[in-house]
Amino acid sequence: MDEQTHSPFNALPPVVVALAVVLGGIELLFQLASAGLIGGQEGVGWRIGAMQSYAVLDTVWEWMRANQSFPREHLVRFVTYPFLHGGLTHAAFVVVFILAIGKMVAEVFSALAVLLIFWLSAVVGGLAFVVLTDTPYPLIGGYPAVYGLIGAFSFIRWVNLGAMGENQMRAFGLIGMLLAIQLLFAAIYGNYGDVVADLSGFATGFLMSFLVSPGGGHRLLNRLRQRD
């Protein structure tokens, strides 16, 4: 029997496993704290306290912009919010997407490229959230970063479909379906901030792929030359 059939995790790139373990592990700590198994009485409030200190908040951004002051403890929110989730289900879906989409991206891109796409998509998604929307809700969770990976996956499909001479718009089927679902829930709950953050993350991941994919820079240069 092939050794790779022993466990489904054998085929997962280490960078993908690391991202999933870190995000899943932090949610596990919050779950244990909420159950009173760690942290004592203070542990119950760990999630709320973490959101206050590390989530992206429009009120905090407006304060920074109004005062032209951008302290490090607030700027760090744009890279820490993906670690925080609203609950087990929220975190579980993010981890599943990382394992599924991240695997396909990491099989083509380098580990460094995957990390750059993941975190830069999170940062751009967070900035779009505070700049383009005005919402009292905090931005938490890894979805904007995951959507960046979906953007990279769409780029891979887009290039492959183009090479086969097929309709490249088919590469955007996944994001189209996810966006439709998100817009439905956003309309129900009246909160479009997450949609803006996720879509910005997707755009970041797709556009970054021109630069960080194998041969991406040369491919982009050739396309620009063909248009001249």
Short mmCIF file of C-alpha atoms in Angstrom, two decimals:
data_model
loop_
_atom_site.label_atom_id
_atom_site.label_comp_id
_atom_site.label_asym_id
_atom_site.label_seq_id
_atom_site.Cartn_x
_atom_site.Cartn_y
_atom_site.Cartn_z
CA MET A 1 0.00 0.00 0.00
CA ASP A 2 1.25 3.49 -0.87
CA GLU A 3 2.43 5.33 2.23
CA GLN A 4 0.57 8.45 1.12
CA THR A 5 -2.76 6.64 1.55
CA HIS A 6 -2.22 6.18 5.28
CA SER A 7 -3.33 9.68 6.16
CA PRO A 8 -4.94 12.50 4.16
CA PHE A 9 -2.55 14.92 5.87
CA ASN A 10 0.47 13.36 4.16
CA ALA A 11 -0.39 15.19 0.94
CA LEU A 12 -0.89 18.59 2.58
CA PRO A 13 1.93 21.14 2.16
CA PRO A 14 3.49 22.11 5.52
CA VAL A 15 2.63 25.81 5.12
CA VAL A 16 -1.05 24.93 4.78
CA VAL A 17 -0.96 22.64 7.80
CA ALA A 18 0.81 25.34 9.83
CA LEU A 19 -1.81 27.99 9.02
CA ALA A 20 -4.66 25.60 9.85
CA VAL A 21 -3.06 24.46 13.11
CA VAL A 22 -2.37 28.00 14.32
CA LEU A 23 -5.86 29.31 13.58
CA GLY A 24 -7.55 26.13 14.80
CA GLY A 25 -5.37 25.99 17.90
CA ILE A 26 -6.26 29.53 18.96
CA GLU A 27 -9.97 28.75 18.60
CA LEU A 28 -9.45 25.59 20.66
CA LEU A 29 -7.95 27.70 23.46
CA PHE A 30 -10.99 29.98 23.40
CA GLN A 31 -13.29 26.97 23.52
CA LEU A 32 -11.46 25.51 26.51
CA ALA A 33 -11.49 28.90 28.24
CA SER A 34 -15.22 29.34 27.61
CA ALA A 35 -15.82 25.92 29.13
CA GLY A 36 -13.86 26.94 32.23
CA LEU A 37 -11.15 24.35 31.64
CA ILE A 38 -8.33 26.88 31.40
CA GLY A 39 -7.86 30.48 32.50
CA GLY A 40 -10.20 30.28 35.47
CA GLN A 41 -12.94 32.88 35.71
CA GLU A 42 -10.99 35.30 33.53
CA GLY A 43 -10.80 32.72 30.74
CA VAL A 44 -14.50 33.11 29.98
CA GLY A 45 -13.85 36.67 28.79
CA TRP A 46 -10.73 35.90 26.75
CA ARG A 47 -12.52 36.04 23.38
CA ILE A 48 -14.22 39.37 24.07
CA GLY A 49 -11.00 40.85 25.44
CA ALA A 50 -9.06 39.66 22.39
CA MET A 51 -11.62 41.22 20.06
CA GLN A 52 -11.36 44.55 21.84
CA SER A 53 -7.58 44.53 21.49
CA TYR A 54 -6.96 42.78 18.18
CA ALA A 55 -10.07 42.99 15.95
CA VAL A 56 -10.39 45.60 13.19
CA LEU A 57 -12.83 48.27 14.35
CA ASP A 58 -14.10 51.17 12.31
CA THR A 59 -14.26 53.37 15.43
CA VAL A 60 -10.56 52.79 16.09
CA TRP A 61 -9.69 53.58 12.47
CA GLU A 62 -11.73 56.78 12.54
CA TRP A 63 -9.93 57.84 15.72
CA MET A 64 -6.54 57.21 14.09
CA ARG A 65 -7.53 59.07 10.95
CA ALA A 66 -9.03 62.03 12.81
CA ASN A 67 -5.96 62.40 15.04
CA GLN A 68 -3.43 61.53 12.33
CA SER A 69 -1.97 59.10 14.83
CA PHE A 70 -1.34 55.46 13.92
CA PRO A 71 0.06 53.70 17.00
CA ARG A 72 1.51 50.23 16.57
CA GLU A 73 -0.97 48.64 18.98
CA HIS A 74 -3.80 49.59 16.63
CA LEU A 75 -2.05 48.97 13.30
CA VAL A 76 -1.31 45.44 14.44
CA ARG A 77 -5.04 44.74 14.32
CA PHE A 78 -4.83 44.38 10.54
CA VAL A 79 -2.64 41.29 10.91
CA THR A 80 -4.09 39.85 14.11
CA TYR A 81 -7.81 39.81 13.34
CA PRO A 82 -7.58 36.61 11.20
CA PHE A 83 -6.65 34.73 14.39
CA LEU A 84 -9.97 35.59 16.03
CA HIS A 85 -13.31 33.98 15.23
CA GLY A 86 -16.83 34.31 16.50
CA GLY A 87 -17.07 30.66 17.49
CA LEU A 88 -16.20 27.08 16.64
CA THR A 89 -18.25 26.92 13.42
CA HIS A 90 -16.74 30.16 12.12
CA ALA A 91 -13.21 28.92 12.75
CA ALA A 92 -13.94 25.43 11.42
CA PHE A 93 -15.09 26.71 8.03
CA VAL A 94 -12.00 28.91 7.74
CA VAL A 95 -9.72 25.97 8.56
CA VAL A 96 -11.50 23.73 6.03
CA PHE A 97 -11.07 26.35 3.31
CA ILE A 98 -7.39 26.74 4.18
CA LEU A 99 -6.82 23.00 3.94
CA ALA A 100 -8.80 22.60 0.70
CA ILE A 101 -7.96 25.76 -1.27
CA GLY A 102 -4.56 26.27 0.33
CA LYS A 103 -3.48 22.78 -0.70
CA MET A 104 -4.23 23.44 -4.36
CA VAL A 105 -2.47 26.80 -4.28
CA ALA A 106 0.57 25.54 -2.38
CA GLU A 107 1.05 22.73 -4.89
CA VAL A 108 1.80 25.40 -7.50
CA PHE A 109 3.10 28.38 -5.51
CA SER A 110 6.00 28.48 -3.08
CA ALA A 111 5.38 28.46 0.67
CA LEU A 112 6.53 32.08 0.88
CA ALA A 113 4.10 33.08 -1.89
CA VAL A 114 1.23 31.38 -0.04
CA LEU A 115 2.05 33.26 3.16
CA LEU A 116 2.39 36.58 1.33
CA ILE A 117 -0.98 36.11 -0.36
CA PHE A 118 -2.65 35.03 2.88
CA TRP A 119 -1.44 37.93 5.02
CA LEU A 120 -1.47 40.73 2.45
CA SER A 121 -5.02 39.76 1.50
CA ALA A 122 -5.93 40.00 5.18
CA VAL A 123 -4.35 43.45 5.48
CA VAL A 124 -6.00 44.81 2.32
CA GLY A 125 -9.32 43.29 3.36
CA GLY A 126 -9.06 44.98 6.74
CA LEU A 127 -8.20 48.34 5.20
CA ALA A 128 -11.09 48.09 2.74
CA PHE A 129 -13.38 47.25 5.64
CA VAL A 130 -12.62 50.49 7.50
CA VAL A 131 -12.14 52.77 4.49
CA LEU A 132 -15.11 51.72 2.35
CA THR A 133 -17.69 50.87 5.00
CA ASP A 134 -19.12 52.43 8.13
CA THR A 135 -20.20 49.65 10.44
CA PRO A 136 -20.30 49.11 14.20
CA TYR A 137 -19.44 45.44 13.75
CA PRO A 138 -15.83 44.27 14.24
CA LEU A 139 -13.95 42.48 11.48
CA ILE A 140 -12.69 39.14 12.74
CA GLY A 141 -11.82 35.80 11.21
CA GLY A 142 -9.66 34.45 8.43
CA TYR A 143 -12.11 34.80 5.56
CA PRO A 144 -10.46 37.81 3.84
CA ALA A 145 -7.17 35.90 3.87
CA VAL A 146 -8.89 32.71 2.68
CA TYR A 147 -10.51 34.68 -0.13
CA GLY A 148 -7.00 35.74 -1.08
CA LEU A 149 -6.14 32.06 -1.51
CA ILE A 150 -9.33 31.65 -3.56
CA GLY A 151 -8.06 34.52 -5.72
CA ALA A 152 -4.79 32.66 -6.24
CA PHE A 153 -6.66 29.45 -7.02
CA SER A 154 -8.81 31.35 -9.54
CA PHE A 155 -5.62 32.71 -11.10
CA ILE A 156 -4.28 29.17 -11.52
CA ARG A 157 -7.51 28.07 -13.20
CA TRP A 158 -7.58 31.26 -15.30
CA VAL A 159 -4.08 30.57 -16.65
CA ASN A 160 -4.81 26.88 -17.27
CA LEU A 161 -8.07 27.60 -19.09
CA GLY A 162 -6.32 30.21 -21.22
CA ALA A 163 -3.57 27.74 -22.11
CA MET A 164 -6.22 25.23 -23.23
CA GLY A 165 -8.05 27.85 -25.26
CA GLU A 166 -11.19 27.61 -23.13
CA ASN A 167 -13.40 30.30 -21.62
CA GLN A 168 -11.33 31.85 -18.82
CA MET A 169 -14.41 33.27 -17.10
CA ARG A 170 -15.05 29.76 -15.80
CA ALA A 171 -12.19 30.37 -13.39
CA PHE A 172 -14.41 32.72 -11.40
CA GLY A 173 -17.22 30.26 -10.80
CA LEU A 174 -16.26 29.59 -7.17
CA ILE A 175 -15.99 33.24 -6.16
CA GLY A 176 -19.24 33.99 -7.96
CA MET A 177 -21.09 31.33 -5.99
CA LEU A 178 -19.57 32.38 -2.66
CA LEU A 179 -20.25 36.06 -3.32
CA ALA A 180 -23.89 35.34 -4.11
CA ILE A 181 -24.30 33.49 -0.81
CA GLN A 182 -22.58 36.28 1.11
CA LEU A 183 -24.72 38.98 -0.46
CA LEU A 184 -27.83 37.06 0.55
CA PHE A 185 -26.77 36.90 4.19
CA ALA A 186 -25.54 40.50 4.12
CA ALA A 187 -28.94 41.63 2.90
CA ILE A 188 -30.65 39.64 5.67
CA TYR A 189 -28.45 40.95 8.49
CA GLY A 190 -27.74 44.40 7.04
CA ASN A 191 -23.96 44.05 7.30
CA TYR A 192 -21.96 44.39 4.08
CA GLY A 193 -18.60 45.00 5.75
CA ASP A 194 -17.50 41.37 5.57
CA VAL A 195 -18.43 41.21 1.89
CA VAL A 196 -16.23 44.21 1.13
CA ALA A 197 -13.33 42.75 3.13
CA ASP A 198 -13.62 39.30 1.53
CA LEU A 199 -13.96 40.61 -2.02
CA SER A 200 -10.94 42.89 -1.46
CA GLY A 201 -9.01 39.89 -0.19
CA PHE A 202 -9.95 37.93 -3.31
CA ALA A 203 -8.83 40.75 -5.62
CA THR A 204 -5.54 41.02 -3.73
CA GLY A 205 -4.84 37.31 -4.01
CA PHE A 206 -5.66 37.24 -7.71
CA LEU A 207 -3.55 40.29 -8.58
CA MET A 208 -0.63 39.22 -6.39
CA SER A 209 -0.51 35.93 -8.26
CA PHE A 210 0.78 37.76 -11.34
CA LEU A 211 3.90 38.58 -9.32
CA VAL A 212 4.42 35.65 -6.93
CA SER A 213 3.39 32.70 -9.09
CA PRO A 214 6.15 30.73 -10.83
CA GLY A 215 7.08 32.83 -13.83
CA GLY A 216 4.28 35.23 -12.96
CA GLY A 217 6.28 38.39 -13.53
CA HIS A 218 7.45 37.25 -16.98
CA ARG A 219 3.92 36.16 -17.90
CA LEU A 220 2.53 39.56 -16.94
CA LEU A 221 5.28 41.37 -18.89
CA ASN A 222 4.58 39.25 -21.99
CA ARG A 223 0.86 40.04 -21.80
CA LEU A 224 1.57 43.77 -21.52
CA ARG A 225 3.94 43.62 -24.51
CA GLN A 226 1.31 41.82 -26.59
CA ARG A 227 -1.11 44.70 -26.00
CA ASP A 228 1.35 47.35 -27.24
#
